Short mmCIF file of C-alpha atoms and ligand atoms in Angstrom, two decimals:
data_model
loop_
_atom_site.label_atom_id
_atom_site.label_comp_id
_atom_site.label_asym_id
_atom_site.label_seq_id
_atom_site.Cartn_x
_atom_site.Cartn_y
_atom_site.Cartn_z
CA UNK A 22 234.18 -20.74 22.26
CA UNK A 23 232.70 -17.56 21.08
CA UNK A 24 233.88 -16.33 17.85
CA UNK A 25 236.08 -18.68 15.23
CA UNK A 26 236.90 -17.38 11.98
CA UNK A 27 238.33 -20.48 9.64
CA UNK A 28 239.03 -19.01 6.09
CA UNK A 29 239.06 -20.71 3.43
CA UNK A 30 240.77 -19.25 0.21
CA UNK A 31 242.33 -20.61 -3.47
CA UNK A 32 241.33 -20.61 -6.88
CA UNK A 33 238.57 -22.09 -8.85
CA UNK A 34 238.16 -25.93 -8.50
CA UNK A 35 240.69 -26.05 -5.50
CA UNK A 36 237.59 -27.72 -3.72
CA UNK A 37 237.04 -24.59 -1.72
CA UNK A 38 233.27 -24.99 -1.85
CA UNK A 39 233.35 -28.64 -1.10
CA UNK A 40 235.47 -28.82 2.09
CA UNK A 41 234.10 -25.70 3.50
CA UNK A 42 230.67 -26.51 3.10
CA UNK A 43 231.20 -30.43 4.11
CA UNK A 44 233.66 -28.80 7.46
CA UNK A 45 230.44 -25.92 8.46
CA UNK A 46 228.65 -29.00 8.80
CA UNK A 47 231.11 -30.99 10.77
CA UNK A 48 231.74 -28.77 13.79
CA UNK A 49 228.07 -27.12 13.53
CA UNK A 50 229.92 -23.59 12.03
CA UNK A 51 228.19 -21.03 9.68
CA UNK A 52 229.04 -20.76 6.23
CA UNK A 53 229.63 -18.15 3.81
CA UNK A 54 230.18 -18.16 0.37
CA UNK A 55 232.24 -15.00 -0.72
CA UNK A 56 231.91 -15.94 -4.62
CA UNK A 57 228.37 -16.11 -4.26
CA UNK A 58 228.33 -12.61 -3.70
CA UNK A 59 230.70 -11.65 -6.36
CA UNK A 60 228.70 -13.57 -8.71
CA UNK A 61 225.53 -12.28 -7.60
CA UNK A 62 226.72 -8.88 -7.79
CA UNK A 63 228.32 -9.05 -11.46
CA UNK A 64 225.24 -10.62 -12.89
CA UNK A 65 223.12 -7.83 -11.66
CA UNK A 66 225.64 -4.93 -12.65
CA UNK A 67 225.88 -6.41 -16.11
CA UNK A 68 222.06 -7.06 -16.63
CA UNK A 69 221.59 -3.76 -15.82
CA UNK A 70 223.98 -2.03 -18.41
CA UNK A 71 226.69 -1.15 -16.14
CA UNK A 72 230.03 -1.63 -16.72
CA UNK A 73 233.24 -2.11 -14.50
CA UNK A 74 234.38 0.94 -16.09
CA UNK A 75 231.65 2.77 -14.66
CA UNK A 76 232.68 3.07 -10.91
CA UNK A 77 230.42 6.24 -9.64
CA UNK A 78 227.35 4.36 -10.95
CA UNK A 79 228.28 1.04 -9.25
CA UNK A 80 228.78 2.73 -6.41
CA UNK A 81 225.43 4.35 -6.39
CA UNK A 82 223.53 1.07 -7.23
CA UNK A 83 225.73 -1.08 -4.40
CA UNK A 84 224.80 1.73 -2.13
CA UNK A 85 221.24 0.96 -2.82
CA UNK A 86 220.75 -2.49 -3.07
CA UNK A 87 220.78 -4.94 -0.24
CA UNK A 88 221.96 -8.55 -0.02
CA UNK A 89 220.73 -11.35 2.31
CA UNK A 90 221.39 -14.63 2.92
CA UNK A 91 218.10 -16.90 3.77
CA UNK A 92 218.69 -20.41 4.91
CA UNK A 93 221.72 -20.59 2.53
CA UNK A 94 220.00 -18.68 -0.23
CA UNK A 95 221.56 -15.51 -1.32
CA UNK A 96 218.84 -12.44 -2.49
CA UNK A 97 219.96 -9.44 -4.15
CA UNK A 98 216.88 -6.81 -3.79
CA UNK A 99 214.62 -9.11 -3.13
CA UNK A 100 215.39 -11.28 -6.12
CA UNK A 101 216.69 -15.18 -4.78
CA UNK A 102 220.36 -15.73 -7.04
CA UNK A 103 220.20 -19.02 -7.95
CA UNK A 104 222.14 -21.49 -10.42
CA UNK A 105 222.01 -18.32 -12.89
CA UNK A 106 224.92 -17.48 -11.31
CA UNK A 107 226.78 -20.83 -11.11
CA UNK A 108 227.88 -20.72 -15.08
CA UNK A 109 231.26 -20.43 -16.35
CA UNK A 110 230.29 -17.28 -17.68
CA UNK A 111 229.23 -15.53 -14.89
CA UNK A 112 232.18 -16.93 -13.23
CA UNK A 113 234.90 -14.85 -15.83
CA UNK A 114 232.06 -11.85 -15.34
CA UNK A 115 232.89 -11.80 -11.26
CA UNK A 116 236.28 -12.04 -11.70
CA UNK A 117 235.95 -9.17 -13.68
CA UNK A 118 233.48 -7.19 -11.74
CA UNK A 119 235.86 -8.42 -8.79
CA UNK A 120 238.77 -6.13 -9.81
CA UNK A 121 236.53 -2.97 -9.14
CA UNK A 122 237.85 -1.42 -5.94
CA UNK A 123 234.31 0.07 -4.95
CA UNK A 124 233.00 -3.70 -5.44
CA UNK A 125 235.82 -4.97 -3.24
CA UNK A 126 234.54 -2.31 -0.90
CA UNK A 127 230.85 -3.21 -0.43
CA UNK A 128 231.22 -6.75 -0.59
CA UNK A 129 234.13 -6.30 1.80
CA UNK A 130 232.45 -4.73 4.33
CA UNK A 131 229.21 -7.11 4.39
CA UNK A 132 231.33 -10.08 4.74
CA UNK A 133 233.12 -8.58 7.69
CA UNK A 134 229.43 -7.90 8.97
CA UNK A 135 227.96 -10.99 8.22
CA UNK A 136 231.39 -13.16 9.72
CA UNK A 137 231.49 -10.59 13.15
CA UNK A 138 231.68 -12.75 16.16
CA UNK A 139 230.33 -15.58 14.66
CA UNK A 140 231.35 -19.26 14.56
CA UNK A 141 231.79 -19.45 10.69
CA UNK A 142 233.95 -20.84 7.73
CA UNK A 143 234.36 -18.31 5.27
CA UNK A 144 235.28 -19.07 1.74
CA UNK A 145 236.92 -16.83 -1.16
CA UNK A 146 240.15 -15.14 -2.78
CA UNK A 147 241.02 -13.05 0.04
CA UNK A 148 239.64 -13.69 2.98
CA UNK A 149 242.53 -14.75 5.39
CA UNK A 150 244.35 -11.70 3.87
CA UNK A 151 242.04 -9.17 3.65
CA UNK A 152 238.28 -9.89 4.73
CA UNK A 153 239.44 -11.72 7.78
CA UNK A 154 243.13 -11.02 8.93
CA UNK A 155 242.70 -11.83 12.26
CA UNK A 156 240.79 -15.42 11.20
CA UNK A 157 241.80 -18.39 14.16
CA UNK A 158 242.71 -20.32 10.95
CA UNK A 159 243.89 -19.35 7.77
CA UNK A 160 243.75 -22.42 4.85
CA UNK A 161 244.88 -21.95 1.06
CA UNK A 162 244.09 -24.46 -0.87
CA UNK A 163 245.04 -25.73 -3.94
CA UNK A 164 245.43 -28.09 -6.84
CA UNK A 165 247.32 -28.21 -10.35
CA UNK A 166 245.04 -26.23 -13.35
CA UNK A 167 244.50 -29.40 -14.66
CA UNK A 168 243.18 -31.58 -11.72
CA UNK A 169 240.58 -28.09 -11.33
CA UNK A 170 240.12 -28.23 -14.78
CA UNK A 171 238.74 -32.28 -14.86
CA UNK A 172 237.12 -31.26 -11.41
CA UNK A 173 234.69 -28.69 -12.83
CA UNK A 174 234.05 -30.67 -16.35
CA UNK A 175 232.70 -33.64 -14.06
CA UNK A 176 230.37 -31.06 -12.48
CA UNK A 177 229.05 -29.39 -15.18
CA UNK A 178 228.85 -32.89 -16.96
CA UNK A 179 226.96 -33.89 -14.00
CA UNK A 180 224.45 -31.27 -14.32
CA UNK A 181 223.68 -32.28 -17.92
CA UNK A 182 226.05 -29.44 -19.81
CA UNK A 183 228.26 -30.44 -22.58
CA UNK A 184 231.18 -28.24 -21.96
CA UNK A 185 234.88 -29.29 -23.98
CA UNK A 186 237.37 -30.06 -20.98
CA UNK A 187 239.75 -27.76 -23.49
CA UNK A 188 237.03 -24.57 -22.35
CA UNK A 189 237.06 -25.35 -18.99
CA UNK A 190 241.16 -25.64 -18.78
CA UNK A 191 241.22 -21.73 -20.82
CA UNK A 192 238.49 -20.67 -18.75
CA UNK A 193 240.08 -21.30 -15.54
CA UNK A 194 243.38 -20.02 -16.62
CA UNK A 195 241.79 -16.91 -17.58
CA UNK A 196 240.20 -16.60 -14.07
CA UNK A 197 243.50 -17.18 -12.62
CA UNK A 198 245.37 -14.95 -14.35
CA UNK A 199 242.83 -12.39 -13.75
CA UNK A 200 242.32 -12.88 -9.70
CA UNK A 201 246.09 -13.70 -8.65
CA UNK A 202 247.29 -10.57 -10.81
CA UNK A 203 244.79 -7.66 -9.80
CA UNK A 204 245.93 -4.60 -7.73
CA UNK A 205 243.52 -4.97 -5.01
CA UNK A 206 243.62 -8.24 -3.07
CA UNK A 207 245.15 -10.56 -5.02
CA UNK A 208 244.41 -14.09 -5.06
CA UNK A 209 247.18 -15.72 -2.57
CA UNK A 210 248.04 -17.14 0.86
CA UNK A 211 248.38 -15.10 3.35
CA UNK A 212 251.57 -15.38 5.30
CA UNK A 213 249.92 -17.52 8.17
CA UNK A 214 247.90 -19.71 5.87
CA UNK A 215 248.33 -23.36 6.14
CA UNK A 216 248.99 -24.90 2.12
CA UNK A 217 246.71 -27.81 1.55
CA UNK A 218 247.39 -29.04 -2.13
CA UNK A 219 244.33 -31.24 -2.60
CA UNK A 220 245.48 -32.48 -6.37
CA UNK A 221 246.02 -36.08 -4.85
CA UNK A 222 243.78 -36.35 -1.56
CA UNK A 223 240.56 -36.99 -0.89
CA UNK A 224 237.76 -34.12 -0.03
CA UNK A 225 237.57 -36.12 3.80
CA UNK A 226 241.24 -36.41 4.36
CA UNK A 227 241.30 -32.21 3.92
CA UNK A 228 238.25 -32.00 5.68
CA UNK A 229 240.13 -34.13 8.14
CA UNK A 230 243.38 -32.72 8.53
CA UNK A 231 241.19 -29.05 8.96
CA UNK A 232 239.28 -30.25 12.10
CA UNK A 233 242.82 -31.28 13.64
CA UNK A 234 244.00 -27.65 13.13
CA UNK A 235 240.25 -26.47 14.86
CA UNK A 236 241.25 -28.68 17.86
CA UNK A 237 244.57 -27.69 18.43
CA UNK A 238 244.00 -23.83 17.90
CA UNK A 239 241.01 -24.08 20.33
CA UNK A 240 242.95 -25.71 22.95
O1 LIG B 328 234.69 -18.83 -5.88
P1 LIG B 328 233.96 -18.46 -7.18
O2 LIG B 328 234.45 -19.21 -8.37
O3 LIG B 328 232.48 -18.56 -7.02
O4 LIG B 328 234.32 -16.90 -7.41
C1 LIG B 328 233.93 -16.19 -8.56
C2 LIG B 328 234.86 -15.00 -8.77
O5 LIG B 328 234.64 -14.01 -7.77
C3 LIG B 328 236.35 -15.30 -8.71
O6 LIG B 328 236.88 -15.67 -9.97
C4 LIG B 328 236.96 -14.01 -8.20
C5 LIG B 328 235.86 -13.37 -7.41
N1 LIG B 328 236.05 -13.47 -5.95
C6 LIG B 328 236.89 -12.55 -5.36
O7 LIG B 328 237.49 -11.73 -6.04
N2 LIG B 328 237.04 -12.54 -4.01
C7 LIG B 328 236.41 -13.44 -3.24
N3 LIG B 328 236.57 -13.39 -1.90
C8 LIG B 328 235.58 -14.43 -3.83
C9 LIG B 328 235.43 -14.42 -5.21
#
């Protein structure tokens, strides 16, 4: 098998990140974590002063800068993008960064790089729509705004941060409200996605019921 494209798109605290890291792993695949890059991206725009108004200047400063991936860590000019950009806030900050056409563009066209004829699971908003249209297999996942909700207050509980479950639910809605409503690729399935709603199942049933999709579209 040369190339295999599985991508793996729904909203925040679907378990994207989860199953697609825990499936890479399982059938020896490379990963790549879209948000990551939005994150990354958004932090550095809005450290520096620009904002998502400013389009000629973000266009400037993506043409400029260069993003790598090391061994699963993502740099931004040199500069390693680490848990800084795992908070809630940076989080609303993509999503708003993410609207941007000329961000859609850069990031777009790296990911298409970086994916090329590689064996890889892909995660994001738009990546069996738009990123990857021609991925082997297409998988939306998703969960009620509550399950997410309870999902991402056990993480950041987990991590030590004392975040109100009540934040976390606006938060998210926010963020989905934001990604499934922009012009430019829109949070949702594309038309050959497979559903998975993982509000009830476990994170290795999904993983399972994935690798029994790999097998049959491999055949
Ligand atoms: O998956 P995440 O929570 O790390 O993503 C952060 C934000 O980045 C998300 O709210 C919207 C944006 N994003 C996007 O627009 N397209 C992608 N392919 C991935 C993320």
């Amino acid at each position: 098998m040369e190339k295999f494209h599985i991508a793996i798109d729904g909203p925040a605290g679907s378990g994207k990140t989860t199953v697609a890291k825990r499936l890479a792993k399982r059938l020896g695949f490379e990963y790549l974590d879209t948000g990551a890059m939005y994150r990354a991206v958004a932090l550095f725009l809005h450290e520096n002063g620009i904002p998502p108004e400013d389009e000629d200047r973000i266009n400037e400063v993506l043409s400029r800068s260069r993003m790598s991936f090391h061994c699963g860590r993502l740099f931004l000019n040199g500069r390693e993008m680490g848990e800084e950009i795992r908070t809630a806030e940076v989080g609303i900050l993509a999503s708003t960064y993410a609207k941007i056409p000329i961000v859609r563009k850069h990031l777009t066209r790296l990911q298409r790089e970086i994916a090329d004829s590689r064996k890889i699971v892909v995660e994001g908003r738009d990546i069996g729509t738009v990123v990857l249209p021609d991925a082997e297999l297409k998988i939306f996942l998703t969960a009620s705004v509550e399950e997410r909700a309870r999902r991402r207050w056990r993480e950041l509980a987990k991590k030590g941060e004392n975040v109100s479950y009540e934040v976390i639910l606006k938060q998210l809605k926010v963020r989905d409200d934001q990604d499934s409503k922009r012009e430019i690729a829109p949070l949702k399935p594309a038309e050959d996605a497979i559903v998975i709603d993982t509000t009830k199942v476990t994170v290795e049933e999904v993983v399972g019921r994935i690798i029994e999709l790999v097998e049959e579209r491999s055949k």
